[in-house]
Coordinates of C-alpha atoms in Angstrom, one line a residue:
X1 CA -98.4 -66.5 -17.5
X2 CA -95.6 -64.3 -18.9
X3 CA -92.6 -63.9 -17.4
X4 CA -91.3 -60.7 -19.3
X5 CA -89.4 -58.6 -16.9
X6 CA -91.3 -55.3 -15.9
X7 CA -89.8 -52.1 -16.3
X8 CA -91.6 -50.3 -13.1
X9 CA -89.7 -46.6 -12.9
X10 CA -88.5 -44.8 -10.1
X11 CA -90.0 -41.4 -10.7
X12 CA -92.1 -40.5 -13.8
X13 CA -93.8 -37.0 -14.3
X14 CA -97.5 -37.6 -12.7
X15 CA -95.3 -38.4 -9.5
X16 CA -94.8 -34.8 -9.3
X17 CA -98.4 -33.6 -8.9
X18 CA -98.7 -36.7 -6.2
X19 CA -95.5 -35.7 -4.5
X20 CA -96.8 -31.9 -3.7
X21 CA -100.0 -33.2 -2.8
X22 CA -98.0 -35.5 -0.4
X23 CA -95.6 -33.1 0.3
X24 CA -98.2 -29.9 1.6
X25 CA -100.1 -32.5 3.4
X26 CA -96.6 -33.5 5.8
X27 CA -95.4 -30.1 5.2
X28 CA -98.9 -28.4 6.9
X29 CA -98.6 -31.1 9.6
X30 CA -95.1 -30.1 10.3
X31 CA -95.8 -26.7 10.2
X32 CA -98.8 -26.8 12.8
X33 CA -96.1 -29.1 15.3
X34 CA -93.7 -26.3 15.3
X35 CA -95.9 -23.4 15.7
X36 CA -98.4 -25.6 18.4
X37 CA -94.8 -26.4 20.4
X38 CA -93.6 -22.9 20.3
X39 CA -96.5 -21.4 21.4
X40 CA -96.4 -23.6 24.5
X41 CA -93.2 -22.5 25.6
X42 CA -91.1 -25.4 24.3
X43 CA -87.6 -24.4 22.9
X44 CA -86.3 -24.2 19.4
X45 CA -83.6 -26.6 20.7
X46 CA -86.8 -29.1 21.6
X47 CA -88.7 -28.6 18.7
X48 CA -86.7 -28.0 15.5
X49 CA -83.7 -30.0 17.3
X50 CA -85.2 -33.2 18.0
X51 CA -89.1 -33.3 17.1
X52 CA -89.0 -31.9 13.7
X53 CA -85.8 -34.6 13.1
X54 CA -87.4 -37.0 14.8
X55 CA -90.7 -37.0 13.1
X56 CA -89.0 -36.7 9.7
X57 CA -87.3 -40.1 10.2
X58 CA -90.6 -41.6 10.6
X59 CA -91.8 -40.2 7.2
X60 CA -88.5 -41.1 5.5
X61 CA -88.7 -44.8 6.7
X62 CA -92.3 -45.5 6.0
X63 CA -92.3 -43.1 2.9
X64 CA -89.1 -45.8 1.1
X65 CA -90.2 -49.0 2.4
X66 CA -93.8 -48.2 1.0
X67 CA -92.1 -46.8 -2.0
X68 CA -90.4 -50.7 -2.2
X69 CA -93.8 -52.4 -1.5
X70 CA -95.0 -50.7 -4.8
X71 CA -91.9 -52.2 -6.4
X72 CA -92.7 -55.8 -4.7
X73 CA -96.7 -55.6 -5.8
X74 CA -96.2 -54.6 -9.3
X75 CA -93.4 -57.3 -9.8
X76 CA -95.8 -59.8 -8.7
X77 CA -98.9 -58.2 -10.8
X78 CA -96.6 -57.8 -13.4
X79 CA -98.2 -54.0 -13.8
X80 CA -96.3 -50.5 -13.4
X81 CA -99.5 -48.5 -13.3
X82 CA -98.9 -49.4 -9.0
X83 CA -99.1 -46.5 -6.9
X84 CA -97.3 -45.9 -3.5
X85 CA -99.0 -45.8 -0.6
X86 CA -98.7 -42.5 1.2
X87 CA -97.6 -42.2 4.5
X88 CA -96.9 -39.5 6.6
X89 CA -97.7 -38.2 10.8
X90 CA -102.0 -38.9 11.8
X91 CA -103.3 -35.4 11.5
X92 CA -106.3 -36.1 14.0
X93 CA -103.6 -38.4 16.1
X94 CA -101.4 -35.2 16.0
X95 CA -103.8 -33.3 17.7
X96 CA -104.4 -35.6 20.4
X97 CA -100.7 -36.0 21.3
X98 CA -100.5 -32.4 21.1
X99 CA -102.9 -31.5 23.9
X100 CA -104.2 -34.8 24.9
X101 CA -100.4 -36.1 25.6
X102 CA -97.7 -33.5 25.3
X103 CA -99.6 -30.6 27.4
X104 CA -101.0 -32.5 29.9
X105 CA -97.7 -34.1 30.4
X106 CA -95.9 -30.3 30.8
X107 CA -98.6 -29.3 33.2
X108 CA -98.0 -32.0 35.5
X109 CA -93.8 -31.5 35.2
X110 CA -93.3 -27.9 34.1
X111 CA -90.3 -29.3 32.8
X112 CA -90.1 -28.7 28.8
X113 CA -87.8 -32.3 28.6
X114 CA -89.0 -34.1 30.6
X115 CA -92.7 -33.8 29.0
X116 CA -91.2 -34.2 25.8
X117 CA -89.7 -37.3 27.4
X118 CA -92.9 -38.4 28.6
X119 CA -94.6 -37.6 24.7
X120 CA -92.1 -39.8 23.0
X121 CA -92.4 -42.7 25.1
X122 CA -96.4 -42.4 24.6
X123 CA -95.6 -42.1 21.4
X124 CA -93.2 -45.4 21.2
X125 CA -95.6 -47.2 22.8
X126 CA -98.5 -46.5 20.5
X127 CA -96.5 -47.9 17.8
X128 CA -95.8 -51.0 20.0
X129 CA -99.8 -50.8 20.6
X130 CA -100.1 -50.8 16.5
X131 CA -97.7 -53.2 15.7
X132 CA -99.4 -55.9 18.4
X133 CA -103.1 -55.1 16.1
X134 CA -101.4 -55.9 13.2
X135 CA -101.7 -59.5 13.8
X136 CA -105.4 -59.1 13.4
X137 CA -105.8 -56.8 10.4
X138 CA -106.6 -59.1 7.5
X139 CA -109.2 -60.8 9.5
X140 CA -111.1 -57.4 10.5
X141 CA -110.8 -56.3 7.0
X142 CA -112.7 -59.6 5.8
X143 CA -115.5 -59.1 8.2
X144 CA -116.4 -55.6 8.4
X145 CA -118.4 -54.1 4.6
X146 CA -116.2 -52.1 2.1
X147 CA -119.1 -49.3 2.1
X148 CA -119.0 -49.3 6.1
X149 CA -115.1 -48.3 6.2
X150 CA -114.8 -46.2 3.1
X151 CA -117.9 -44.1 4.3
X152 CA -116.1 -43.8 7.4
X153 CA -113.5 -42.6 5.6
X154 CA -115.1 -40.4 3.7
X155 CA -116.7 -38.8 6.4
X156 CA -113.0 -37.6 7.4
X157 CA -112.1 -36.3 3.2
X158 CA -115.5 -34.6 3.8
X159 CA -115.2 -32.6 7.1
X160 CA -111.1 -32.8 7.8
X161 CA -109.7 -32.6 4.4
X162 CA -111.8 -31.1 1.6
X163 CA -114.0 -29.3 4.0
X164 CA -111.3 -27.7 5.9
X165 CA -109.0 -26.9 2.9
X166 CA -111.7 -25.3 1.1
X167 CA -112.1 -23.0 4.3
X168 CA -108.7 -22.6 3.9
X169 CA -109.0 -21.9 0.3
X170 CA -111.4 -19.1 0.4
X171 CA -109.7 -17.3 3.4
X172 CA -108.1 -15.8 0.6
X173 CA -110.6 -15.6 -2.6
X174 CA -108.1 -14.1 -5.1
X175 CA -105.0 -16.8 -4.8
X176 CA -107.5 -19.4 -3.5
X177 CA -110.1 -19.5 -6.4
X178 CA -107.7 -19.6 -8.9
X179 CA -105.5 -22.2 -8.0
X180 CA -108.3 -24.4 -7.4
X181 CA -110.1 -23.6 -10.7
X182 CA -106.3 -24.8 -11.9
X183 CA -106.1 -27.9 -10.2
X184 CA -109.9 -28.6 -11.2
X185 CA -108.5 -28.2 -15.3
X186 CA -106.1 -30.0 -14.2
X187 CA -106.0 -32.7 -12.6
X188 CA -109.6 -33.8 -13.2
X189 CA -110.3 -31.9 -17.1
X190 CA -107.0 -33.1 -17.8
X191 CA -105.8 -29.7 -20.3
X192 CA -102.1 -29.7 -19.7
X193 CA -100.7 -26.5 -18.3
X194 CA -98.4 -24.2 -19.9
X195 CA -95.0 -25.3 -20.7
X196 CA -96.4 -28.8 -19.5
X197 CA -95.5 -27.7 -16.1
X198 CA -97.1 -30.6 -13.3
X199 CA -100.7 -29.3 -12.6
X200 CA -99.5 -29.0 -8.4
X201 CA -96.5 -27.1 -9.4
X202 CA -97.8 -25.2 -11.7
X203 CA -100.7 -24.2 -9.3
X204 CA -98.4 -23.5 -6.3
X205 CA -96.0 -21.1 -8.3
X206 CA -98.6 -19.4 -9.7
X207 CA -100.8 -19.0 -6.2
X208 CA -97.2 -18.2 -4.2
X209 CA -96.2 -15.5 -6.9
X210 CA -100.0 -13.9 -6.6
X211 CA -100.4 -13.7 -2.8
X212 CA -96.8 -12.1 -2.6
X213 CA -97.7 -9.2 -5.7
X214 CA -101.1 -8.5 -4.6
X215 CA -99.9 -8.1 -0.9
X216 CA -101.7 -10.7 0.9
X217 CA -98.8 -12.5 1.7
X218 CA -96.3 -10.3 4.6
X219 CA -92.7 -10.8 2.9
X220 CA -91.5 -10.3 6.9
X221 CA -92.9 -14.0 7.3
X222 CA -89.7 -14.9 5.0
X223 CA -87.2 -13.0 7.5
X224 CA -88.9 -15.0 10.4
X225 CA -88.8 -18.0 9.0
X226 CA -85.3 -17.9 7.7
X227 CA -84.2 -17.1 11.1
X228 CA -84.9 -21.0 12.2
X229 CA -82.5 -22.0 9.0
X230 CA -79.5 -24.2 11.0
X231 CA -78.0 -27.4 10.7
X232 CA -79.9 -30.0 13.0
X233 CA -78.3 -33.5 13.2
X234 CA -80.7 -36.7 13.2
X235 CA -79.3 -38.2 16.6
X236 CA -81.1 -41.4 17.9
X237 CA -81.9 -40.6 21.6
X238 CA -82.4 -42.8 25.1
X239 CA -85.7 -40.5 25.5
X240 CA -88.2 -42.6 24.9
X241 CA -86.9 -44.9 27.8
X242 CA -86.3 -42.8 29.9
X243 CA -89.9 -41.1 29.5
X244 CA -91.2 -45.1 30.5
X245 CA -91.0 -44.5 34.0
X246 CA -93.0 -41.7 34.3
X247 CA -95.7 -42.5 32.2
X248 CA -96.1 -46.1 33.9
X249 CA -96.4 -44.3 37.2
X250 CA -97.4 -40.9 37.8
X251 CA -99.2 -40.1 34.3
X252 CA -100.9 -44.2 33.9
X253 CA -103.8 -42.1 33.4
X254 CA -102.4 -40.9 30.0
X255 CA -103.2 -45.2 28.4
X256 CA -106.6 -43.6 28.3
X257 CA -106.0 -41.7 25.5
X258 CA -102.9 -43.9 24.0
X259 CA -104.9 -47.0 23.6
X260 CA -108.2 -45.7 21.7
X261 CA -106.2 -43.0 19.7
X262 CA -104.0 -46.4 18.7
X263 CA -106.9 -48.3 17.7
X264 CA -108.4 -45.3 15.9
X265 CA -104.9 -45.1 14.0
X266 CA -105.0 -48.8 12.7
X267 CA -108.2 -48.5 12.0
X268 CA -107.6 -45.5 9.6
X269 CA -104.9 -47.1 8.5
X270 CA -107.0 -50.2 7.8
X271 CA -109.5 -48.2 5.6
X272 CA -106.6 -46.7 3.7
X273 CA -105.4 -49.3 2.5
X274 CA -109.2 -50.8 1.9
X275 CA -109.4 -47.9 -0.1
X276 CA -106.3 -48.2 -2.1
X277 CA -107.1 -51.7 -3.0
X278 CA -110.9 -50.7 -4.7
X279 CA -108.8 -48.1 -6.4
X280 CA -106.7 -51.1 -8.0
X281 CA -103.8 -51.4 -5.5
X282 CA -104.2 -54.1 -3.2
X283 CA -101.7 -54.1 -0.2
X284 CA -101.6 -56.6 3.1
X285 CA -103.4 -54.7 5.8
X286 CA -101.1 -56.5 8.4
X287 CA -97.8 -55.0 6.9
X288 CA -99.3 -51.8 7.0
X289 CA -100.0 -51.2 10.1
X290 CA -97.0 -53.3 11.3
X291 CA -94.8 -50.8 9.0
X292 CA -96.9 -47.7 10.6
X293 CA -96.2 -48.9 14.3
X294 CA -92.8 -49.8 13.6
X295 CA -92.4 -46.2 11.7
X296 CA -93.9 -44.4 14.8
X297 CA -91.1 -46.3 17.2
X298 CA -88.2 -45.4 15.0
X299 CA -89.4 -42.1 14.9
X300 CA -89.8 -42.0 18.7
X301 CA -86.1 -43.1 19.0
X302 CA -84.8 -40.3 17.1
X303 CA -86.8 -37.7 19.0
X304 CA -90.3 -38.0 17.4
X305 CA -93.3 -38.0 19.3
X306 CA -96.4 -38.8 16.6
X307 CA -97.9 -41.7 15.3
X308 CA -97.5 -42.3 11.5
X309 CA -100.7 -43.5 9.4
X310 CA -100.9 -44.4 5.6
X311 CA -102.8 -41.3 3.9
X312 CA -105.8 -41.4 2.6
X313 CA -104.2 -39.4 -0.3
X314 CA -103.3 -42.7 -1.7
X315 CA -106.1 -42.9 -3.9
X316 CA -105.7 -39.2 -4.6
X317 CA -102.2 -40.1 -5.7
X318 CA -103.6 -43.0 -7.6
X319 CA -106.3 -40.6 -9.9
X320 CA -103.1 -38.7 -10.5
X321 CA -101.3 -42.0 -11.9
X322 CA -98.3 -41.6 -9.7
X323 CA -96.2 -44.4 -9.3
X324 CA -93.0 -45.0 -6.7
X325 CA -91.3 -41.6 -7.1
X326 CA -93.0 -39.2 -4.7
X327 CA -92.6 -41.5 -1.8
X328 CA -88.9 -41.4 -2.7
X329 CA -88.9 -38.0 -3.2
X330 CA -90.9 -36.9 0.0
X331 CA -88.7 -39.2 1.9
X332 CA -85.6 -37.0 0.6
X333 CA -86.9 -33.7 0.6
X334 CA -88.3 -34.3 4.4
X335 CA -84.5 -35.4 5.1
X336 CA -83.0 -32.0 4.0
X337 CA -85.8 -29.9 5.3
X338 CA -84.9 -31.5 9.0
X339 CA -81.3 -31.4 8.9
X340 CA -81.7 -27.7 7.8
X341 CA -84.4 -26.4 9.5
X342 CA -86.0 -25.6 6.0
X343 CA -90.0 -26.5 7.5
X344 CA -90.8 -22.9 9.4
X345 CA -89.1 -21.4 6.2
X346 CA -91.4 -23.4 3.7
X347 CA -94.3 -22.7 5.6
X348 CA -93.6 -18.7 5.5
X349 CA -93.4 -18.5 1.7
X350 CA -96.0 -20.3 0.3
X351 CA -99.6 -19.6 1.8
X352 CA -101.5 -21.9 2.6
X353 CA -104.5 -20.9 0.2
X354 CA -101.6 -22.0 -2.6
X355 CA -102.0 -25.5 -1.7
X356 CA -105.3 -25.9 0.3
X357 CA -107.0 -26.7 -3.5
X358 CA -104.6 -29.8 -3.8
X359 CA -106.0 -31.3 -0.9
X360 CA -109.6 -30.1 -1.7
X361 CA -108.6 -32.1 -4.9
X362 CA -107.9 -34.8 -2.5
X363 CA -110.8 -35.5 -0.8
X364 CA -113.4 -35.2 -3.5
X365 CA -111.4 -38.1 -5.0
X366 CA -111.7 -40.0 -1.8
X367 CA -115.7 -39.2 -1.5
X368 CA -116.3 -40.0 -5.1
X369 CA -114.6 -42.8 -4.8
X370 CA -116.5 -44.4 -1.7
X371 CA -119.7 -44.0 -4.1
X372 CA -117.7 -45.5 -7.3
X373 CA -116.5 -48.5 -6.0
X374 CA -119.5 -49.9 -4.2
X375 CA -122.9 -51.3 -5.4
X376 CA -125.5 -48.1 -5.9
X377 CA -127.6 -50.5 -3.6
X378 CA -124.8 -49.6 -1.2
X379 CA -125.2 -45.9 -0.9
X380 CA -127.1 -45.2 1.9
X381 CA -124.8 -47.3 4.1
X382 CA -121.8 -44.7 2.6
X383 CA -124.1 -42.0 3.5
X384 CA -124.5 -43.0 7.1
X385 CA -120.8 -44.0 7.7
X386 CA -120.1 -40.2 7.0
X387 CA -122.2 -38.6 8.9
X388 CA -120.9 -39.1 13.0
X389 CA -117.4 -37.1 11.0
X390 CA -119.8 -34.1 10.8
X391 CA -119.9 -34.1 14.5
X392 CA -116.6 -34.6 15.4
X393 CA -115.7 -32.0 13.0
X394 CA -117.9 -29.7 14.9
X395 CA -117.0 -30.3 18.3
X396 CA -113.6 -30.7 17.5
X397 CA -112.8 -26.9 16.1
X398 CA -115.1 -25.7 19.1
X399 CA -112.3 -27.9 21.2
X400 CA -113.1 -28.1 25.1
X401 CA -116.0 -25.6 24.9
X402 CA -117.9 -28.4 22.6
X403 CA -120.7 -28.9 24.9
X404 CA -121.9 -25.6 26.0
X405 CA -121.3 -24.1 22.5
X406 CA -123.3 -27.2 20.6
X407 CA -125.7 -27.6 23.4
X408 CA -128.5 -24.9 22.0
X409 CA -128.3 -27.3 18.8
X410 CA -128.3 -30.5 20.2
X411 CA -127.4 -32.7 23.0
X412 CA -126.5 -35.6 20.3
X413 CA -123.6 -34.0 18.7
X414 CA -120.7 -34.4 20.8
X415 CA -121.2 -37.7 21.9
X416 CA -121.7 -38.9 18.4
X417 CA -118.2 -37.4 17.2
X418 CA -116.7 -39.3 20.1
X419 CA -115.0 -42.3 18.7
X420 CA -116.8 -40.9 15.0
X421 CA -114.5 -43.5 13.0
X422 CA -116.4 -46.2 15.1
X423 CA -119.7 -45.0 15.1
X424 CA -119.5 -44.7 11.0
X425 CA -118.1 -48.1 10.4
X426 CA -121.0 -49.8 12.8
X427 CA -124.0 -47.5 11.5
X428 CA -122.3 -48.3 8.2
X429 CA -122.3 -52.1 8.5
X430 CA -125.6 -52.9 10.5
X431 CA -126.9 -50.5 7.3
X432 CA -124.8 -52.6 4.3
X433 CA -126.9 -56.2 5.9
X434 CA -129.9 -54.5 6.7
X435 CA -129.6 -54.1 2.3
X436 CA -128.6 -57.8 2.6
X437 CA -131.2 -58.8 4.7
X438 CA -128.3 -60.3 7.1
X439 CA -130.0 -59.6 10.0
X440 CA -127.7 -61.8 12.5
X441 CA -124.9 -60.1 11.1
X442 CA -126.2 -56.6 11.5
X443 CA -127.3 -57.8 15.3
X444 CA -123.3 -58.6 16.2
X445 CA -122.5 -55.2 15.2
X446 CA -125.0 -53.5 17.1
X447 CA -123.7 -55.9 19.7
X448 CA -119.7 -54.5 19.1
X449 CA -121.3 -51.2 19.0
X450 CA -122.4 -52.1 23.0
X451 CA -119.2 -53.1 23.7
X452 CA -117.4 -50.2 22.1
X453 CA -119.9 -47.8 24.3
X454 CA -119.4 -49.9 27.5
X455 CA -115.8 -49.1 27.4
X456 CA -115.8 -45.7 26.1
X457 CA -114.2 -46.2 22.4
X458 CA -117.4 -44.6 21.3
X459 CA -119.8 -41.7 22.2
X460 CA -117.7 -41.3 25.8
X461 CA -114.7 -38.5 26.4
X462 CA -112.3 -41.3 27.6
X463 CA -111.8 -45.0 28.2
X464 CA -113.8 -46.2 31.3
X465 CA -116.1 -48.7 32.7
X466 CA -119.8 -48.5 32.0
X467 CA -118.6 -45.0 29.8
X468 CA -121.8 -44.3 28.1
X469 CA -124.7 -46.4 29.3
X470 CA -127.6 -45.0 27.6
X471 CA -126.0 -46.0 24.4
X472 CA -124.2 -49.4 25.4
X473 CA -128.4 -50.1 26.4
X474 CA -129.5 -48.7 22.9
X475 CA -127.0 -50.9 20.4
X476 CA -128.2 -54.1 22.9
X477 CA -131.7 -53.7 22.3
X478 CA -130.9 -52.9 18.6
X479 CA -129.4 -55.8 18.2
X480 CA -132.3 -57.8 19.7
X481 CA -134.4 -56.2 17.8
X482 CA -132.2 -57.3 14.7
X483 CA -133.1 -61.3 16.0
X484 CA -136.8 -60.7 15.6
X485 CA -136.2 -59.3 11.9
X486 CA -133.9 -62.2 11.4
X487 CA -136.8 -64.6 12.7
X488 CA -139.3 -63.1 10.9
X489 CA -137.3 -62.6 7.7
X490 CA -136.7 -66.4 8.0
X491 CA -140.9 -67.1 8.7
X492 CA -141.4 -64.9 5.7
X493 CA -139.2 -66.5 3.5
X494 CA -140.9 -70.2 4.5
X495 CA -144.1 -69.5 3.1
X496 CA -144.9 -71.6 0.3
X497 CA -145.9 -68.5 -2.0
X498 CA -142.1 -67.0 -1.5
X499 CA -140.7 -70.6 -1.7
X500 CA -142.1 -70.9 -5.4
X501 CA -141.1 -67.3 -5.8
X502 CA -137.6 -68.0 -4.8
X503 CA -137.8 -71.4 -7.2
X504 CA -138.7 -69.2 -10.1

């Protein structure tokens, strides 16, 4: 083995494509966080004072010590073609602290602090929660099929990321079209752009200086944004104690959503890293999460109130052949855009349809490379793993009117996008040893899919007992159904013509 010290840099030029990508992805999450807090009523003080600070610690812990774990791994691989994991606040988890947490936690108080209070201990405690899985996520990650969890996962690039940013993309045709026919040559024809400007940058400039000279961006946005420019000092806070009380009495109700978001979180986080590792990168699940949980409760002490997650633009970042550097640099550039109030000002200059195409970019690589890294044998299990995402996209952006606006479709869509990440991975694995003829193995999943319904992690609105009967009855008779194919897979297979077949 050679012992030849590795030269592994700390920022190279293919970090800077990966470090926009990164960047829009925390940026747009940031963005939506303001605008969602301002709209309910919370105050500037609140939200660009102590969430906005808060949040960005989070990213600037996770985003260096994962930029040091790609430092550690290619060291012990002796490689420097390692790539970062990136790491940033849960989109869908956003959501769900945003009006499953935060909102119902102002309606019961009408008190702006003390909700926020009340958000950022549910927020420490989730992290807590994630830290406490940790223990178990190598062993989950043994047991439960490759195609299962990155069909999961690639139900999410599908619906949540390339989907969605391709909406976002043609909402404006003229900038949108073109900077996604760049980042196409780009990034995956690979023709260098001019000046050998990075393919993001170069995209973003371009789509930025188009929507502001054709008119379709409003240069007041700039004004308005500007106005939030200030100097905000990242001060740890007693918050997240002090919210304790309340949410372990008068809002106990609020675990129901803590605990299955939680598990939804290390399970994404899980996959991530699953995916990361069939791109070439292999990272301990258990430090992962553990980092992600411990991320979220730092951020919660300094005023943060989201759980953190490692992207699944990892393997986006990988295609581009980043390295360390645009962790580093995303964990800087978050730093001055907190302390300076710089997010509402990004947001306002460069339209979304400018960097939309990126993560289009984005989640193509992550459904390609679910196919690419699995047996072609394996592709219908992908396929099904996807599918419950297209529900839960659905009901999701028709939020609490799901059911009645769904309903002249059908009945089965919003309970399959409940709990979707579950549903994909079990569909996906009872499928991957149905292929294998592991018919015991596929019964114990229909039998975790049961349990999952019983207590409402899957196809139910919340956790409860008996949640969703019909289906805890369905995966139970599934999986005894799976026992008779396993019996008479075994009788077939003792029959002395399939003996000598098996001998030959």
């Amino acid at each position: 083995m050679s012992t030849k010290t590795i030269h592994y840099p700390w920022y190279k030029k293919e970090d800077t494509d990966a470090f926009f990508a990164l960047f829009q992805n925390n940026l747009a999450n940031f963005v939506i966080i303001a605008v969602t807090m301002l709209g309910m009523g919370f105050p500037a003080s609140i939200v660009f004072g102590k969430v906005i600070p808060g949040a960005a610690v989070a990213v600037i812990v996770g985003n260096l010590y994962y930029a040091y774990s790609a430092k550690r791994l290619a060291i012990k691989e002796g490689r420097t073609d390692v790539t970062a994991l990136s790491y940033g606040i849960s989109t869908p988890v956003m959501f769900v602290f945003l009006f499953g947490v935060l909102l119902p936690a102002y309606s019961l108080t009408n008190d702006y602090e003390l909700a926020w209070k009340i958000a950022v201990a549910a927020a420490f405690i989730s992290g807590l929660i994630e830290v406490l899985i940790s223990v178990t996520g190598n062993w989950i990650r043994e047991r439960v099929p490759r195609p299962a969890m990155l069909g999961a996962l690639a139900g999410v690039a599908l619906t949540f990321v390339a989907g969605e940013m391709l909406f976002k993309t043609f909402e404006m045709p003229v900038v949108g079209l073109l900077v996604l026919a760049i980042i196409l040559v780009g990034l995956i024809g690979k023709l260098a752009m001019p000046f050998k400007i990075p393919t993001s940058l170069f995209a973003i400039v371009i789509g930025t200086v188009l929507a502001f000279t054709l008119g379709y961006s409003d240069s007041s946005k700039i004004s308005e944004g500007l106005s939030n420019l200030g100097f905000y000092p990242i001060l740890p806070t007693l918050a997240p104690f002090e919210g304790l009380g309340l949410l372990f009495t008068t809002l106990i109700g609020l675990f129901a959503i803590i605990l299955p978001i939680t598990i939804y979180n290390a399970v994404e986080t899980m996959n991530n890293v699953d995916a990361m590792s069939a791109a070439g990168d292999s990272y301990d699940v258990r430090e992962c999460q553990a980092v992600d949980g411990a991320g979220t409760m730092i951020g919660a002490i300094f005023g943060g109130l989201f759980p953190t997650t490692v992207y699944i633009a990892t393997v986006g970042s990988k295609w581009m052949g980043a390295g360390r550097g645009y962790s580093i640099l995303n964990a800087i550039v978050f730093g001055f855009a907190a302390l300076f109030g710089l997010i509402a000002a990004l947001s306002a200059i460069i339209p979304i349809a400018a960097v939309a195409p990126i993560l289009v970019f984005v989640g193509m690589s992550m459904v390609a490379t679910a196919f690419q890294t699995n047996e072609a044998k394996y592709y219908p299990a992908v396929a099904i793993a996807m599918l419950p995402y297209l529900s839960n996209f659905v009901m999701t952006r028709f939020n609490n009117s799901a059911g009645e606006a769904v309903a002249n479709i059908s009945s089965g869509i919003v309970p399959l996008g409940q709990g979707a990440m579950f549903t994909g991975i079990i569909l996906g694995a009872i499928t991957v040893f149905i292929i294998d003829k592991k018919y015991y193995k596929a019964a114990s999943f229909a039998l975790v899919g049961a349990f999952l319904s019983f207590f409402g992690l899957m196809h139910a609105p919340s956790l409860a007992i008996n949640a969703a009967t019909d289906f805890t009855i369905g995966y139970m008779i599934v999986a005894l159904f799976f026992v008779y194919c396993a019996y008479a897979h075994s009788k077939t297979n003792a029959l002395p013509e399939n003996k000598e077949k098996t001998a030959a």
